[in-house]
């Protein structure tokens, strides 16, 4: 319920407006997307008299367990839910298809009764001095030069998680996707994605990435707007190996490549600097010690010549697809430039095992080692380079989870169970005379 006795211009704390019936996930997404705009309020009930409803969403399935906010208009909501099926898992496709059918049949109000209303004073102008001087929908309308509606996925809040907004027209056709930063961590990830998308667009090749429409700011944070992927895209089969040729292309298109000994490489320099910064915070000390031991072990073979370049950083079946015989890749937020060439290959194997198949982190590293060695050989790496690259991969994964702990993100319980031990085992395996 909205606080009474406060002016509309003062209603900016969305954590107090949705009432006890709303999940914390819904409160968080409302706070990020509308909480800093002067003159704007959000409610699950009737807005105050004398105000205009500016945006109206159905909460699917309900405010207690929300999954997605869709425009309340029948045609818009049904069309938007049906779009983009090629990039989603089978379960997500079925769920959205069912919801689209319900809304398209005119039964949305029966099955999805909760509505989230964004309201403001009639004719009120958004102050440019406000933390967010303009509603996101209005800013996107200016960018795309057409009326738009928003579809918002609702997920549990995390320092590393950001709202991903599907931007649609009146028929529900997808016009763009917008990723909204709200803190330092998400701003960094969106900056990386914008750089990667620009690099991919600025060079010729067969790997398709989303076309960058805008890399700017909204509400004092990063905003990345990209064009939708082809409607005919087919998601990568989970059992299929990663594309080796496409991996090579990404290495080269994301920036300059080079070759040097590991000791003199930007790979070692970045790993060391990242680890030192994270270790100083005291977050997850067992993991920090294990990564430090692994980096020391890698230094024992620092004379190995290593090719380095870019990587996607989250090469996985759920971020890859096929369209017209070519590879399509999205979600470039973890893209980087100072990694061993081919690092995406063992990481694909790790992600498929750890995230996709829900294996333990130790088992997932084993999968990455076994299958990754074969793939790196096909990529063109020599045996000593393969061994070094696999070690760097373990360090990269450890640093990613250590970085999440530094930012205060909730620990992944499966990584927390044996992540430090798995990294320590890799360090111990490598301890011994330099080769």
Coordinates of C-alpha atoms in Angstrom, one line a residue:
X1 CA 0.0 0.0 0.0
X2 CA 1.2 3.5 -0.8
X3 CA 2.2 5.8 2.0
X4 CA -0.4 8.5 2.7
X5 CA 0.4 12.0 3.5
X6 CA 3.4 12.3 1.1
X7 CA 3.4 14.2 -2.1
X8 CA 3.9 12.4 -5.4
X9 CA 7.2 14.0 -5.9
X10 CA 8.4 12.4 -2.6
X11 CA 7.3 8.9 -3.4
X12 CA 10.6 7.5 -4.6
X13 CA 11.2 4.6 -2.2
X14 CA 9.6 1.7 -4.0
X15 CA 10.3 -0.7 -1.1
X16 CA 7.4 0.9 0.8
X17 CA 4.8 1.0 -1.9
X18 CA 3.7 -2.5 -3.0
X19 CA 2.5 -3.8 0.4
X20 CA 3.1 -7.1 2.2
X21 CA 1.5 -9.2 -0.6
X22 CA 4.3 -8.5 -3.0
X23 CA 7.4 -10.7 -3.2
X24 CA 10.8 -9.1 -2.5
X25 CA 11.8 -9.9 -6.1
X26 CA 8.9 -7.7 -7.4
X27 CA 9.7 -4.9 -4.9
X28 CA 13.4 -4.9 -6.1
X29 CA 12.6 -4.8 -9.8
X30 CA 10.1 -2.0 -9.2
X31 CA 12.7 -0.1 -7.1
X32 CA 15.3 -0.3 -9.9
X33 CA 13.0 0.5 -12.8
X34 CA 10.8 3.2 -11.3
X35 CA 12.0 4.0 -7.8
X36 CA 14.2 7.0 -8.6
X37 CA 11.8 9.0 -10.9
X38 CA 10.3 12.1 -9.2
X39 CA 6.5 12.2 -9.4
X40 CA 6.1 8.5 -10.1
X41 CA 4.4 5.9 -7.8
X42 CA 3.8 2.2 -8.2
X43 CA 1.0 0.2 -6.6
X44 CA -0.7 -3.2 -6.8
X45 CA -4.0 -1.5 -5.7
X46 CA -5.9 1.6 -6.9
X47 CA -3.6 4.6 -7.4
X48 CA -4.5 7.8 -5.5
X49 CA -7.4 9.9 -6.9
X50 CA -6.3 12.6 -9.2
X51 CA -3.4 10.6 -10.8
X52 CA -3.0 9.0 -14.2
X53 CA -1.9 5.5 -14.8
X54 CA 1.1 5.7 -17.1
X55 CA 2.0 2.0 -17.4
X56 CA -0.1 -1.1 -16.6
X57 CA 1.3 -4.6 -16.2
X58 CA -0.1 -8.1 -15.5
X59 CA 2.0 -9.9 -12.9
X60 CA 2.5 -13.5 -14.2
X61 CA 1.5 -15.6 -12.4
X62 CA 1.0 -13.4 -9.4
X63 CA 2.6 -10.8 -7.1
X64 CA 3.6 -13.4 -4.5
X65 CA 5.6 -15.5 -7.0
X66 CA 6.2 -13.3 -10.0
X67 CA 8.1 -14.4 -13.1
X68 CA 7.3 -11.7 -15.6
X69 CA 5.5 -8.4 -16.0
X70 CA 3.7 -8.1 -19.2
X71 CA 1.7 -5.2 -20.7
X72 CA -2.0 -5.5 -19.6
X73 CA -3.2 -4.8 -23.1
X74 CA -4.4 -8.2 -24.6
X75 CA -2.7 -8.2 -28.0
X76 CA 0.5 -6.6 -26.7
X77 CA 0.9 -9.0 -23.8
X78 CA 0.1 -12.2 -25.7
X79 CA 2.4 -11.2 -28.6
X80 CA 5.2 -10.3 -26.4
X81 CA 5.1 -13.6 -24.4
X82 CA 5.2 -15.6 -27.7
X83 CA 8.2 -13.7 -29.1
X84 CA 11.9 -14.8 -28.7
X85 CA 11.1 -18.5 -28.2
X86 CA 14.3 -19.6 -29.9
X87 CA 16.6 -18.3 -27.2
X88 CA 14.7 -19.9 -24.3
X89 CA 14.8 -23.3 -22.7
X90 CA 12.0 -25.8 -23.4
X91 CA 10.4 -25.2 -20.0
X92 CA 10.5 -21.4 -20.4
X93 CA 9.0 -21.7 -23.9
X94 CA 6.1 -23.9 -22.6
X95 CA 5.4 -21.5 -19.7
X96 CA 5.3 -18.4 -21.9
X97 CA 3.3 -20.1 -24.6
X98 CA 0.7 -21.1 -22.0
X99 CA 0.5 -17.6 -20.6
X100 CA 0.3 -16.1 -24.0
X101 CA -2.6 -18.4 -24.9
X102 CA -4.5 -17.4 -21.7
X103 CA -4.0 -13.7 -22.3
X104 CA -4.7 -13.9 -26.0
X105 CA -8.0 -15.6 -25.2
X106 CA -9.0 -12.7 -23.1
X107 CA -8.7 -14.6 -19.8
X108 CA -5.7 -12.8 -18.4
X109 CA -7.8 -11.0 -15.8
X110 CA -9.1 -14.4 -14.6
X111 CA -5.8 -16.3 -14.3
X112 CA -3.4 -13.3 -13.7
X113 CA -5.4 -11.0 -11.4
X114 CA -2.6 -9.0 -9.9
X115 CA -1.7 -5.8 -11.8
X116 CA 1.2 -3.4 -11.2
X117 CA 0.3 0.2 -12.0
X118 CA 2.8 2.9 -12.6
X119 CA 1.1 6.3 -12.1
X120 CA 1.8 10.0 -11.9
X121 CA 0.1 13.4 -11.6
X122 CA -1.8 14.5 -14.8
X123 CA 0.5 16.2 -17.2
X124 CA 3.4 16.3 -14.7
X125 CA 6.8 16.9 -16.2
X126 CA 9.6 14.7 -15.0
X127 CA 12.2 16.9 -13.3
X128 CA 15.6 16.7 -15.0
X129 CA 17.2 17.1 -11.6
X130 CA 15.6 13.8 -10.3
X131 CA 17.8 10.7 -9.9
X132 CA 16.0 9.4 -12.9
X133 CA 14.4 12.3 -14.7
X134 CA 12.5 10.2 -17.2
X135 CA 10.6 6.9 -17.1
X136 CA 12.5 4.1 -18.8
X137 CA 9.6 3.6 -21.2
X138 CA 9.7 7.2 -22.2
X139 CA 13.4 7.2 -22.7
X140 CA 13.2 4.1 -25.0
X141 CA 10.4 5.7 -27.0
X142 CA 12.6 8.6 -27.7
X143 CA 15.4 6.3 -28.8
X144 CA 13.3 4.1 -31.0
X145 CA 11.0 6.8 -32.2
X146 CA 7.8 4.7 -31.8
X147 CA 5.4 4.0 -28.9
X148 CA 6.7 1.1 -26.8
X149 CA 5.6 -1.2 -24.0
X150 CA 7.9 -3.1 -21.7
X151 CA 8.1 -6.8 -20.7
X152 CA 10.2 -7.3 -17.5
X153 CA 11.6 -10.6 -16.3
X154 CA 11.4 -10.9 -12.5
X155 CA 14.2 -12.7 -10.7
X156 CA 15.7 -12.7 -7.2
X157 CA 17.8 -9.6 -6.5
X158 CA 21.6 -9.8 -6.5
X159 CA 24.4 -7.3 -6.7
X160 CA 25.4 -8.8 -10.1
X161 CA 21.9 -9.1 -11.5
X162 CA 20.3 -6.5 -13.7
X163 CA 16.8 -6.0 -15.1
X164 CA 16.5 -7.2 -18.7
X165 CA 13.6 -5.5 -20.5
X166 CA 12.0 -6.7 -23.7
X167 CA 10.8 -3.6 -25.6
X168 CA 7.7 -4.3 -27.7
X169 CA 5.3 -2.5 -30.0
X170 CA 1.5 -2.5 -29.7
X171 CA 1.2 -5.9 -31.3
X172 CA 3.8 -7.4 -28.9
X173 CA 6.5 -7.6 -31.6
X174 CA 10.0 -7.2 -30.1
X175 CA 11.7 -4.0 -31.1
X176 CA 14.8 -4.3 -28.8
X177 CA 16.1 -5.5 -25.5
X178 CA 17.4 -3.1 -22.8
X179 CA 19.7 -4.1 -20.0
X180 CA 19.6 -1.7 -17.0
X181 CA 22.5 -1.1 -14.7
X182 CA 21.9 -0.1 -11.1
X183 CA 25.2 -0.4 -9.3
X184 CA 28.9 -0.6 -9.9
X185 CA 29.0 -4.3 -10.6
X186 CA 26.2 -4.2 -13.2
X187 CA 27.6 -1.1 -14.8
X188 CA 30.9 -2.9 -15.3
X189 CA 29.2 -5.9 -16.9
X190 CA 27.2 -3.7 -19.3
X191 CA 30.3 -1.7 -20.2
X192 CA 32.0 -4.9 -21.2
X193 CA 29.0 -6.1 -23.2
X194 CA 28.8 -2.8 -25.1
X195 CA 32.5 -2.9 -26.0
X196 CA 32.1 -6.5 -27.2
X197 CA 29.0 -5.9 -29.3
X198 CA 30.7 -2.9 -30.9
X199 CA 33.8 -5.0 -31.7
X200 CA 31.8 -7.8 -33.2
X201 CA 29.8 -5.3 -35.3
X202 CA 33.0 -3.6 -36.5
X203 CA 34.6 -6.7 -38.0
X204 CA 33.6 -9.2 -40.6
X205 CA 32.9 -12.8 -39.8
X206 CA 30.2 -15.5 -39.5
X207 CA 29.4 -15.3 -35.8
X208 CA 26.4 -13.1 -35.3
X209 CA 25.9 -11.0 -32.1
X210 CA 23.0 -8.7 -31.3
X211 CA 23.3 -5.3 -33.0
X212 CA 24.0 -2.6 -30.5
X213 CA 21.4 0.2 -30.7
X214 CA 22.5 2.3 -27.8
X215 CA 25.2 2.2 -25.1
X216 CA 24.4 5.1 -22.8
X217 CA 23.1 6.0 -19.4
X218 CA 19.8 6.1 -17.6
X219 CA 19.3 7.2 -14.0
X220 CA 23.1 7.6 -13.5
X221 CA 23.9 4.0 -14.6
X222 CA 24.6 2.1 -17.7
X223 CA 21.9 1.3 -20.3
X224 CA 22.6 -1.1 -23.2
X225 CA 19.9 -1.4 -25.9
X226 CA 20.3 -4.1 -28.6
X227 CA 18.3 -5.2 -31.5
X228 CA 16.4 -8.5 -31.2
X229 CA 18.0 -11.7 -32.6
X230 CA 16.5 -13.4 -35.7
X231 CA 13.1 -14.9 -35.1
X232 CA 14.2 -18.1 -36.9
X233 CA 17.1 -18.8 -34.4
X234 CA 17.3 -22.3 -32.9
X235 CA 18.9 -22.7 -29.5
X236 CA 22.2 -24.7 -29.3
X237 CA 21.6 -28.3 -28.4
X238 CA 22.9 -29.0 -24.8
X239 CA 24.6 -32.2 -25.9
X240 CA 26.4 -30.6 -28.9
X241 CA 30.1 -29.6 -28.5
X242 CA 31.0 -25.9 -28.7
X243 CA 31.8 -24.5 -32.1
X244 CA 35.6 -24.5 -32.5
X245 CA 35.8 -22.3 -35.6
X246 CA 33.4 -19.8 -34.1
X247 CA 35.6 -19.7 -31.0
X248 CA 38.6 -18.8 -33.1
X249 CA 36.7 -16.1 -34.8
X250 CA 35.7 -14.5 -31.5
X251 CA 39.3 -14.5 -30.3
X252 CA 40.3 -12.5 -33.3
X253 CA 37.3 -10.2 -33.7
X254 CA 37.2 -9.0 -30.1
X255 CA 40.6 -7.3 -30.4
X256 CA 44.2 -7.7 -31.0
X257 CA 45.8 -11.1 -30.5
X258 CA 49.4 -11.7 -29.4
X259 CA 51.8 -14.3 -28.3
X260 CA 54.2 -14.2 -25.4
X261 CA 55.5 -16.3 -22.5
X262 CA 52.9 -16.7 -19.7
X263 CA 55.3 -14.7 -17.5
X264 CA 55.2 -11.7 -19.8
X265 CA 51.6 -12.0 -20.9
X266 CA 48.7 -9.7 -20.1
X267 CA 46.9 -12.9 -19.0
X268 CA 49.2 -13.4 -15.9
X269 CA 49.2 -9.7 -15.1
X270 CA 45.4 -9.4 -15.1
X271 CA 44.9 -12.6 -13.1
X272 CA 47.4 -11.5 -10.4
X273 CA 46.0 -8.0 -10.2
X274 CA 42.4 -9.3 -9.9
X275 CA 43.3 -11.8 -7.3
X276 CA 45.3 -9.3 -5.2
X277 CA 42.4 -6.8 -5.2
X278 CA 39.9 -9.5 -4.2
X279 CA 42.0 -11.2 -1.6
X280 CA 42.6 -7.9 0.2
X281 CA 38.8 -7.6 1.0
X282 CA 38.8 -10.8 3.1
X283 CA 35.8 -12.2 1.2
X284 CA 35.8 -16.1 1.1
X285 CA 39.3 -16.5 2.4
X286 CA 39.5 -20.2 1.7
X287 CA 38.8 -19.6 -2.0
X288 CA 41.2 -16.7 -2.1
X289 CA 44.0 -18.9 -0.7
X290 CA 43.3 -21.7 -3.1
X291 CA 43.4 -19.3 -6.1
X292 CA 46.6 -17.8 -4.9
X293 CA 48.2 -21.3 -4.6
X294 CA 47.0 -22.1 -8.1
X295 CA 48.5 -18.8 -9.5
X296 CA 51.8 -19.7 -7.8
X297 CA 51.7 -23.1 -9.5
X298 CA 51.0 -21.6 -12.9
X299 CA 54.1 -19.4 -12.4
X300 CA 56.2 -22.5 -12.2
X301 CA 55.6 -23.0 -15.9
X302 CA 55.6 -19.4 -16.8
X303 CA 58.1 -19.9 -19.7
X304 CA 55.4 -21.5 -21.9
X305 CA 54.6 -19.5 -25.0
X306 CA 50.9 -18.6 -25.0
X307 CA 48.6 -17.1 -27.6
X308 CA 46.2 -14.7 -26.1
X309 CA 43.2 -12.7 -27.2
X310 CA 39.5 -12.2 -26.5
X311 CA 36.7 -14.5 -25.3
X312 CA 33.0 -14.4 -24.9
X313 CA 33.3 -15.4 -21.3
X314 CA 30.0 -17.3 -21.0
X315 CA 30.2 -19.6 -24.0
X316 CA 27.4 -22.1 -23.2
X317 CA 24.4 -23.8 -24.8
X318 CA 22.0 -21.2 -23.4
X319 CA 23.9 -18.3 -25.0
X320 CA 24.4 -19.8 -28.4
X321 CA 22.1 -20.6 -31.3
X322 CA 22.0 -21.5 -35.0
X323 CA 20.4 -19.4 -37.7
X324 CA 20.8 -20.1 -41.4
X325 CA 23.7 -22.4 -40.7
X326 CA 25.7 -19.7 -38.7
X327 CA 26.4 -19.3 -35.0
X328 CA 24.5 -16.7 -33.1
X329 CA 25.8 -15.6 -29.6
X330 CA 24.3 -13.4 -27.0
X331 CA 24.9 -12.2 -23.4
X332 CA 28.4 -10.8 -23.9
X333 CA 28.7 -9.3 -20.4
X334 CA 31.7 -11.4 -19.4
X335 CA 33.6 -10.7 -22.6
X336 CA 37.3 -10.0 -22.1
X337 CA 40.5 -9.5 -24.0
X338 CA 43.5 -10.9 -22.0
X339 CA 42.9 -14.7 -21.9
X340 CA 44.6 -17.7 -23.5
X341 CA 43.2 -18.1 -27.0
X342 CA 40.5 -20.8 -26.9
X343 CA 39.5 -20.4 -23.2
X344 CA 35.8 -20.4 -24.2
X345 CA 36.1 -24.1 -25.1
X346 CA 36.8 -25.5 -21.6
X347 CA 34.5 -22.9 -20.1
X348 CA 31.6 -24.2 -22.3
X349 CA 32.3 -27.7 -20.9
X350 CA 32.4 -26.4 -17.4
X351 CA 29.1 -24.4 -17.7
X352 CA 27.3 -27.3 -19.3
X353 CA 28.3 -29.6 -16.5
X354 CA 28.0 -27.2 -13.5
X355 CA 25.1 -25.0 -14.5
X356 CA 23.3 -27.1 -17.1
X357 CA 23.7 -30.6 -15.6
X358 CA 24.1 -29.4 -12.0
X359 CA 27.2 -31.5 -11.4
X360 CA 29.5 -30.5 -8.5
X361 CA 32.2 -28.0 -9.2
X362 CA 34.9 -30.7 -8.9
X363 CA 33.0 -32.8 -11.5
X364 CA 32.5 -29.8 -13.7
X365 CA 36.2 -29.0 -13.7
X366 CA 36.9 -32.6 -14.5
X367 CA 34.6 -32.4 -17.5
X368 CA 36.3 -29.1 -18.6
X369 CA 39.7 -30.8 -18.3
X370 CA 38.8 -34.0 -20.2
X371 CA 36.6 -32.5 -23.0
X372 CA 38.4 -29.2 -23.1
X373 CA 41.7 -30.8 -23.8
X374 CA 40.3 -32.5 -26.9
X375 CA 38.7 -29.2 -28.1
X376 CA 41.8 -27.1 -27.5
X377 CA 43.8 -29.7 -29.5
X378 CA 41.4 -29.2 -32.4
X379 CA 41.7 -25.4 -31.8
X380 CA 45.5 -25.7 -32.5
X381 CA 47.1 -25.6 -29.1
X382 CA 50.1 -27.7 -28.2
X383 CA 50.0 -30.0 -25.2
X384 CA 51.9 -27.7 -22.9
X385 CA 49.6 -24.8 -23.9
X386 CA 46.5 -26.9 -23.3
X387 CA 47.7 -27.7 -19.8
X388 CA 48.4 -24.1 -19.0
X389 CA 45.1 -22.9 -20.5
X390 CA 43.1 -25.4 -18.5
X391 CA 44.8 -24.2 -15.3
X392 CA 44.0 -20.6 -16.2
X393 CA 40.4 -21.6 -16.7
X394 CA 40.2 -22.9 -13.2
X395 CA 41.7 -19.6 -11.9
X396 CA 39.2 -17.6 -14.0
X397 CA 36.2 -19.5 -12.6
X398 CA 37.5 -19.2 -9.1
X399 CA 38.1 -15.4 -9.5
X400 CA 34.6 -15.0 -10.9
X401 CA 33.0 -16.5 -7.8
X402 CA 35.4 -14.7 -5.5
X403 CA 34.5 -11.4 -7.2
X404 CA 30.8 -12.2 -6.6
X405 CA 31.6 -12.7 -2.9
X406 CA 33.4 -9.4 -2.8
X407 CA 30.4 -7.6 -4.2
X408 CA 28.1 -9.2 -1.6
X409 CA 26.3 -11.5 -4.0
X410 CA 24.6 -14.5 -2.4
X411 CA 26.9 -17.5 -2.6
X412 CA 26.1 -20.2 -5.1
X413 CA 25.5 -23.1 -2.6
X414 CA 26.9 -25.7 -4.9
X415 CA 30.1 -23.8 -5.6
X416 CA 30.4 -22.9 -1.9
X417 CA 30.2 -26.6 -1.0
X418 CA 33.5 -27.6 -2.7
X419 CA 34.7 -24.7 -4.9
X420 CA 37.7 -23.8 -2.8
X421 CA 38.6 -27.5 -2.4
X422 CA 38.4 -28.1 -6.1
X423 CA 40.6 -25.1 -6.9
X424 CA 43.0 -26.2 -4.2
X425 CA 43.1 -29.7 -5.7
X426 CA 44.1 -28.2 -9.1
X427 CA 46.8 -26.2 -7.4
X428 CA 48.2 -29.2 -5.6
X429 CA 48.1 -31.3 -8.8
X430 CA 50.3 -28.7 -10.5
X431 CA 52.8 -28.4 -7.6
X432 CA 56.1 -29.8 -8.5
X433 CA 59.2 -29.0 -10.6
X434 CA 58.9 -26.4 -13.2
X435 CA 58.6 -27.7 -16.8

